[in-house]
Short mmCIF file of C-alpha atoms and ligand atoms in Angstrom, two decimals:
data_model
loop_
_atom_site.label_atom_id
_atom_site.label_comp_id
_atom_site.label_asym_id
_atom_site.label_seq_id
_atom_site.Cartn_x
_atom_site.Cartn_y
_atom_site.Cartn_z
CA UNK G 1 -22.56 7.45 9.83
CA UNK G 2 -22.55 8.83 6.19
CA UNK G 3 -21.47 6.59 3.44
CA UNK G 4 -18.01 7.65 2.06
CA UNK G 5 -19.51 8.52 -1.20
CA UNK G 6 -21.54 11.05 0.39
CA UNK G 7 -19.07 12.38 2.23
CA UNK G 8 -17.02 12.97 -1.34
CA UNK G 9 -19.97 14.04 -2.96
CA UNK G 10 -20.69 16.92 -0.43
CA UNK G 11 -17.03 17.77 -0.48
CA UNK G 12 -17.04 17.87 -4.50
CA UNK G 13 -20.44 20.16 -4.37
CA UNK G 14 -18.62 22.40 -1.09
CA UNK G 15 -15.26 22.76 -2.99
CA UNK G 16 -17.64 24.08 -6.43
CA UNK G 17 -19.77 26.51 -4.32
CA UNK G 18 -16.09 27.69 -3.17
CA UNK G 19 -14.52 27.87 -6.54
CA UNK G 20 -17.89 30.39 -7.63
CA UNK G 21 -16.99 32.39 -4.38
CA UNK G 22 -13.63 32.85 -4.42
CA UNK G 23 -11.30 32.07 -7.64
CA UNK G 24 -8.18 30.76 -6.37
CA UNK G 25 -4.99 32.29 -8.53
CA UNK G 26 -2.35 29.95 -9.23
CA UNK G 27 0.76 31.13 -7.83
CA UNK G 28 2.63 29.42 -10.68
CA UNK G 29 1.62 31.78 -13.34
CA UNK G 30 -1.15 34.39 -11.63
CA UNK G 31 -4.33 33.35 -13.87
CA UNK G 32 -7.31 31.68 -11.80
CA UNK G 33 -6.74 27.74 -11.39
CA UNK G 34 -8.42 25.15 -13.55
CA UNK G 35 -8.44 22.62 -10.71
CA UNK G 36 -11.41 21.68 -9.09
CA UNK G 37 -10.51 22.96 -5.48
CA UNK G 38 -7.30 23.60 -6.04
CA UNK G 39 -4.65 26.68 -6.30
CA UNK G 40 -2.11 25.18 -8.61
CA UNK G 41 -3.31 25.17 -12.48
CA UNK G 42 -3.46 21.88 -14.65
CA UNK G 43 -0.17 23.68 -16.75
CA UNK G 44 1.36 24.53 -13.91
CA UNK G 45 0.84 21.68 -12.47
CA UNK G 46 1.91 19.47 -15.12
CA UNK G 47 5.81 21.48 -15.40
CA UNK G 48 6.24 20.30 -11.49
CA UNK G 49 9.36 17.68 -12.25
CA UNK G 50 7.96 14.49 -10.46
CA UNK G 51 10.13 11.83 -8.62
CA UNK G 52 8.50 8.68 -10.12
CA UNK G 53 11.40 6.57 -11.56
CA UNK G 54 14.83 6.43 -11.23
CA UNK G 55 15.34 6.48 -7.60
CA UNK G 56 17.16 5.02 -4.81
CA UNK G 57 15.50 1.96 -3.90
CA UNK G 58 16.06 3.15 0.31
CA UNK G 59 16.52 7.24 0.32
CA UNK G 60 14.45 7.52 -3.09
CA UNK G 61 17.52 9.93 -4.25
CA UNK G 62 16.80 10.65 -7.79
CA UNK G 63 19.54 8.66 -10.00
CA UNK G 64 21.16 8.86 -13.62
CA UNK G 65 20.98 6.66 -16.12
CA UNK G 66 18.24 3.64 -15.76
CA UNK G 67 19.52 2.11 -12.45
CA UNK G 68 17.64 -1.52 -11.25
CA UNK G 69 14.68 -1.34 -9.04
CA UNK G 70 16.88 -2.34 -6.09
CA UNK G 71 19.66 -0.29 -6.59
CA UNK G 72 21.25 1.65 -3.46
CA UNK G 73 23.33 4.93 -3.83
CA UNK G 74 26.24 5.19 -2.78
CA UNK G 75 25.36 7.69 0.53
CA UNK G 76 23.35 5.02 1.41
CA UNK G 77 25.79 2.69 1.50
CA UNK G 78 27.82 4.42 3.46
CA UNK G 79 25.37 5.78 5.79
CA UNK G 80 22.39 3.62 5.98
CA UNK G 81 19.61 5.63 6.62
CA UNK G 82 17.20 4.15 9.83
CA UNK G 83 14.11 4.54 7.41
CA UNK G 84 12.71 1.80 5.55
CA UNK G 85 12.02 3.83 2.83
CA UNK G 86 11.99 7.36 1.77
CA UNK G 87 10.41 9.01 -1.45
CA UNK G 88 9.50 12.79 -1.97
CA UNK G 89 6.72 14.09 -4.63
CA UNK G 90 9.12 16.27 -6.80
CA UNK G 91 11.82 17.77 -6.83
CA UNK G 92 12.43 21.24 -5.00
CA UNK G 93 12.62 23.42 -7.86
CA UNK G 94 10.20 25.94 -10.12
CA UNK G 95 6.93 26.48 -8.76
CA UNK G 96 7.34 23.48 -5.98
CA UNK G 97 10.38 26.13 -4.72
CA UNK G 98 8.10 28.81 -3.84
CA UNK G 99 4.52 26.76 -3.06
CA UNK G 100 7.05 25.14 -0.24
CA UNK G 101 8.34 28.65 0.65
CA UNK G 102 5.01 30.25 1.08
CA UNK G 103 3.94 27.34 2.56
CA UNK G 104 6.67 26.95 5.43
CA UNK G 105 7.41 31.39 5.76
CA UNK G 106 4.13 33.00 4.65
CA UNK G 107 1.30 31.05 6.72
CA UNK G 108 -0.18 29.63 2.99
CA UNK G 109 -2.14 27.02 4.34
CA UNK G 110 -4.67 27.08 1.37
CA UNK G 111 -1.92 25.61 -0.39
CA UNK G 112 -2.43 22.11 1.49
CA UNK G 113 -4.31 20.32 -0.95
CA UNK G 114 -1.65 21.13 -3.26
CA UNK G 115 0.97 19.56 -1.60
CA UNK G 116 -0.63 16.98 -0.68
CA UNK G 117 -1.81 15.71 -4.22
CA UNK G 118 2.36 16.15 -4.80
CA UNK G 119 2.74 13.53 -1.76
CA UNK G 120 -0.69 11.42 -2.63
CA UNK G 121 0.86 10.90 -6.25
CA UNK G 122 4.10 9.16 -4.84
CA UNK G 123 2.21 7.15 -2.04
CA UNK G 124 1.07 3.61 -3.40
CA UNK G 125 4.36 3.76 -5.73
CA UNK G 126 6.85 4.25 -2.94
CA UNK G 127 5.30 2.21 -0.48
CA UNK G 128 2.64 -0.65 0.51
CA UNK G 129 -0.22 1.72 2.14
CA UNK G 130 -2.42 -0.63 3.17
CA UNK G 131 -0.14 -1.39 5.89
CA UNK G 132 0.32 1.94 7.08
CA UNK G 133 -0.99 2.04 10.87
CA UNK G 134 0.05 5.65 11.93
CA UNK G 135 0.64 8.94 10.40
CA UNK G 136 3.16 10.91 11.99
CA UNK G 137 4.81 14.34 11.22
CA UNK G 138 8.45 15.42 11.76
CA UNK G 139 7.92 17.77 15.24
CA UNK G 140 9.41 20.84 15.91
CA UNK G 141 10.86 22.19 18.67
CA UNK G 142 8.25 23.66 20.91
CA UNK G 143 9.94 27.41 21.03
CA UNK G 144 10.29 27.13 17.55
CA UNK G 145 6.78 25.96 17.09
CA UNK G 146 5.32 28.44 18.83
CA UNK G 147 7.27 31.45 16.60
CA UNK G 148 5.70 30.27 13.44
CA UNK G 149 2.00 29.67 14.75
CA UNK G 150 2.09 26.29 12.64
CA UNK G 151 4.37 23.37 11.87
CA UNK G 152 4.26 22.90 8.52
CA UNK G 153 4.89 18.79 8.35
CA UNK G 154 2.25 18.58 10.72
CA UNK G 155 -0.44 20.50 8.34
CA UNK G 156 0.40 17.80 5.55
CA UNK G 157 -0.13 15.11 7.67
CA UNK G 158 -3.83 15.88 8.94
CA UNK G 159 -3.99 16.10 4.96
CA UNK G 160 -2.48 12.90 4.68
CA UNK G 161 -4.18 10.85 7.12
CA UNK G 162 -7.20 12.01 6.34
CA UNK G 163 -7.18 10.69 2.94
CA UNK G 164 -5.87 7.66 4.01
CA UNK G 165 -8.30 6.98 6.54
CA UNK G 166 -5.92 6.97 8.98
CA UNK G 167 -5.16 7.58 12.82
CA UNK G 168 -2.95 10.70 12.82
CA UNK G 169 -0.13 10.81 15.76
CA UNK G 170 1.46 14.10 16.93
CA UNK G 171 1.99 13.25 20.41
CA UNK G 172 4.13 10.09 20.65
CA UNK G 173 7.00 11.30 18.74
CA UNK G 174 8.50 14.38 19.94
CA UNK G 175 11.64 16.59 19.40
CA UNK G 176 13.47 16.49 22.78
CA UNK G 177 16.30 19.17 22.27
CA UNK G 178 16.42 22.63 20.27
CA UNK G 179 18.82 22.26 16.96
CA UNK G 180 20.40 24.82 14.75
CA UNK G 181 18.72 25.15 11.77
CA UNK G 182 20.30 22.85 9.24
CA UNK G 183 20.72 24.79 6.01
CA UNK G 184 24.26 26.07 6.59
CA UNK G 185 25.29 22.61 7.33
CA UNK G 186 26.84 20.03 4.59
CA UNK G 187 25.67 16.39 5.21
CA UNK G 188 27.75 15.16 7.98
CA UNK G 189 27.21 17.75 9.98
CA UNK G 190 23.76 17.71 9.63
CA UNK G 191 23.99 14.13 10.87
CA UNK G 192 25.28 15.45 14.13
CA UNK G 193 23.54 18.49 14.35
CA UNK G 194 20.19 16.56 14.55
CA UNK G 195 21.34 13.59 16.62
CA UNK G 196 19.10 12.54 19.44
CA UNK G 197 17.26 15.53 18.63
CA UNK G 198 13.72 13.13 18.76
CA UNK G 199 12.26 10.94 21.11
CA UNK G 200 8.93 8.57 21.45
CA UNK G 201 7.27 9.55 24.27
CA UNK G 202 4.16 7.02 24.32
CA UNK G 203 5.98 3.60 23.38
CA UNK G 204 2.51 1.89 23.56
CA UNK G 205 1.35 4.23 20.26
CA UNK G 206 4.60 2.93 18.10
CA UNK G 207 5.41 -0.61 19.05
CA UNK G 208 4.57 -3.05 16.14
CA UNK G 209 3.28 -0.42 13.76
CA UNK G 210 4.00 0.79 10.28
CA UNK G 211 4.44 4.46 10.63
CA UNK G 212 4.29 7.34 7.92
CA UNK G 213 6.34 10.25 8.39
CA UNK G 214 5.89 13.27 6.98
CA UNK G 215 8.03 16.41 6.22
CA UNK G 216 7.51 19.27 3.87
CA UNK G 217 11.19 19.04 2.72
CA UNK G 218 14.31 16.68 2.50
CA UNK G 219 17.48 17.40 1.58
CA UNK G 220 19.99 14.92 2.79
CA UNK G 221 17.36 13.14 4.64
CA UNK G 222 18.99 13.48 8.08
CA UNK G 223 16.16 14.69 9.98
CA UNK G 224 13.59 11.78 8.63
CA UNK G 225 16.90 9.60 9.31
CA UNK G 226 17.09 10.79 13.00
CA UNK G 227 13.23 10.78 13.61
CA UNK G 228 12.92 7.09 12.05
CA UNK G 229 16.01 5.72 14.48
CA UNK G 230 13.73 7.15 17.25
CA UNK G 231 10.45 5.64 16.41
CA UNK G 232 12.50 2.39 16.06
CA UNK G 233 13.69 2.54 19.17
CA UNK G 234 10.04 3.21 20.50
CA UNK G 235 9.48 -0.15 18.49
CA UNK G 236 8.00 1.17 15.30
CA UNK G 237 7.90 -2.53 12.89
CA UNK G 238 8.26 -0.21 9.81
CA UNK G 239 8.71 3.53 9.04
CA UNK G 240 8.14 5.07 5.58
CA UNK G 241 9.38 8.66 5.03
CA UNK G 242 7.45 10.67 2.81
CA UNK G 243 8.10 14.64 2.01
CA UNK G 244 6.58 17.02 -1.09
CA UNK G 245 10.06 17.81 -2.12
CA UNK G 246 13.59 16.76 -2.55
CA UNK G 247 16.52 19.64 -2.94
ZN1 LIG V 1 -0.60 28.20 -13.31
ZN1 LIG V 2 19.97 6.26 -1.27
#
């Protein structure tokens, strides 16, 4: 077994050999990235407007003025959310807009480790990692699946778990019934478009554990919502929602 440090040092000497080979162009402003491995460049990278402050305490819904640390909004007062928490990396706009559309529509896969910094940076702020047990991504359908070669959430969350040293889970939570696509929809009918749209399939994988979930986008949070009351009811103890961007 080879030492972690190792393992990071080959991966640091891989990802330099790679840069020499093939300079990767930052699709915020077209010039060859400064980042060590990465497509997004250090300017570029610094404009994307982070969610660190000024949230929701529960949905992680970004909030005016300087609300307390355990302040809930007012949708999720009146529709508490199954999740035990929920924070997103930044919010969906500027270059995190079309890194998310490429991402999702154009098969840009070698914009994971992009993302996934976005998602790393919110982790241990949102939520107590060490307890995390499971990482699970938000499934699609299996039609739908199949159209786009890839499901995007699930991408991020190989990412994730491997950098958390964690067991990934893609088969215990699945999505038991095709849905319209929710972007014409306004919240509440989102709510009911998605209902009972999941299911845990392998109880034995979810009972007593701290789950994270992952999704490329949230908007009203329905789908994480919907996904979280199902992995409850397959006995998850926690579930923390985590996506790269919030509209
Ligand atoms: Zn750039
Ligand atoms: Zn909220």
């Amino acid at each position: 077994m080879i030492s972690a440090e190792l393992r990071d040092a080959r991966k640091g000497f891989t990802a330099l050999i790679k840069d020499a080979l093939y300079p990767r162009i930052c699709p915020g402003c077209g010039r060859a990235s400064d980042r060590a491995g990465r497509c997004i460049c250090w300017d570029c990278f610094g404009r994307i407007e982070v969610l660190d402050g000024g949230l929701c305490a529960l949905c992680g819904n970004p909030l005016t003025g300087n609300p307390r640390s355990d302040f809930i909004c007012a949708l999720c007062r009146q529709n508490k959310p199954s999740f035990d928490r929920a924070r997103s990396g930044a919010l969906f706009s500027g270059i995190m807009r079309s890194v998310l559309h490429d991402f999702k529509y154009n098969n840009a896969l070698w914009l994971t480790a992009d993302i996934s910094d976005i998602i790393e940076g919110v982790l241990s702020v949102g939520f107590d990692v060490n307890s995390i047990d499971l990482v699970v991504p938000v499934p699609l359908f299996r039609t739908r699946e199949r159209e786009r070669s890839y499901n995007q959430a699930q991408v991020l969350a190989v990412e994730l778990a491997e950098r958390l040293d964690r067991r990934l889970d893609t088969r215990s939570l699945k999505r038991v019934r095709a849905t319209e696509t929710q972007t014409r929809f306004n919240a509440a009918q989102r709510r009911v478009n998605i209902k009972d749209a999941f299911a845990v399939v392998r109880t034995q994988w979810i009972r007593g554990r701290t789950i994270l979930l992952v999704d490329d986008v949230m908007t009203t949070g329905a789908t994480l919502s919907e996904c979280s009351a199902a992995l409850k009811r397959g006995g998850a103890r926690t579930v923390y929602a985590v996506s790269a961007a919030r509209r």
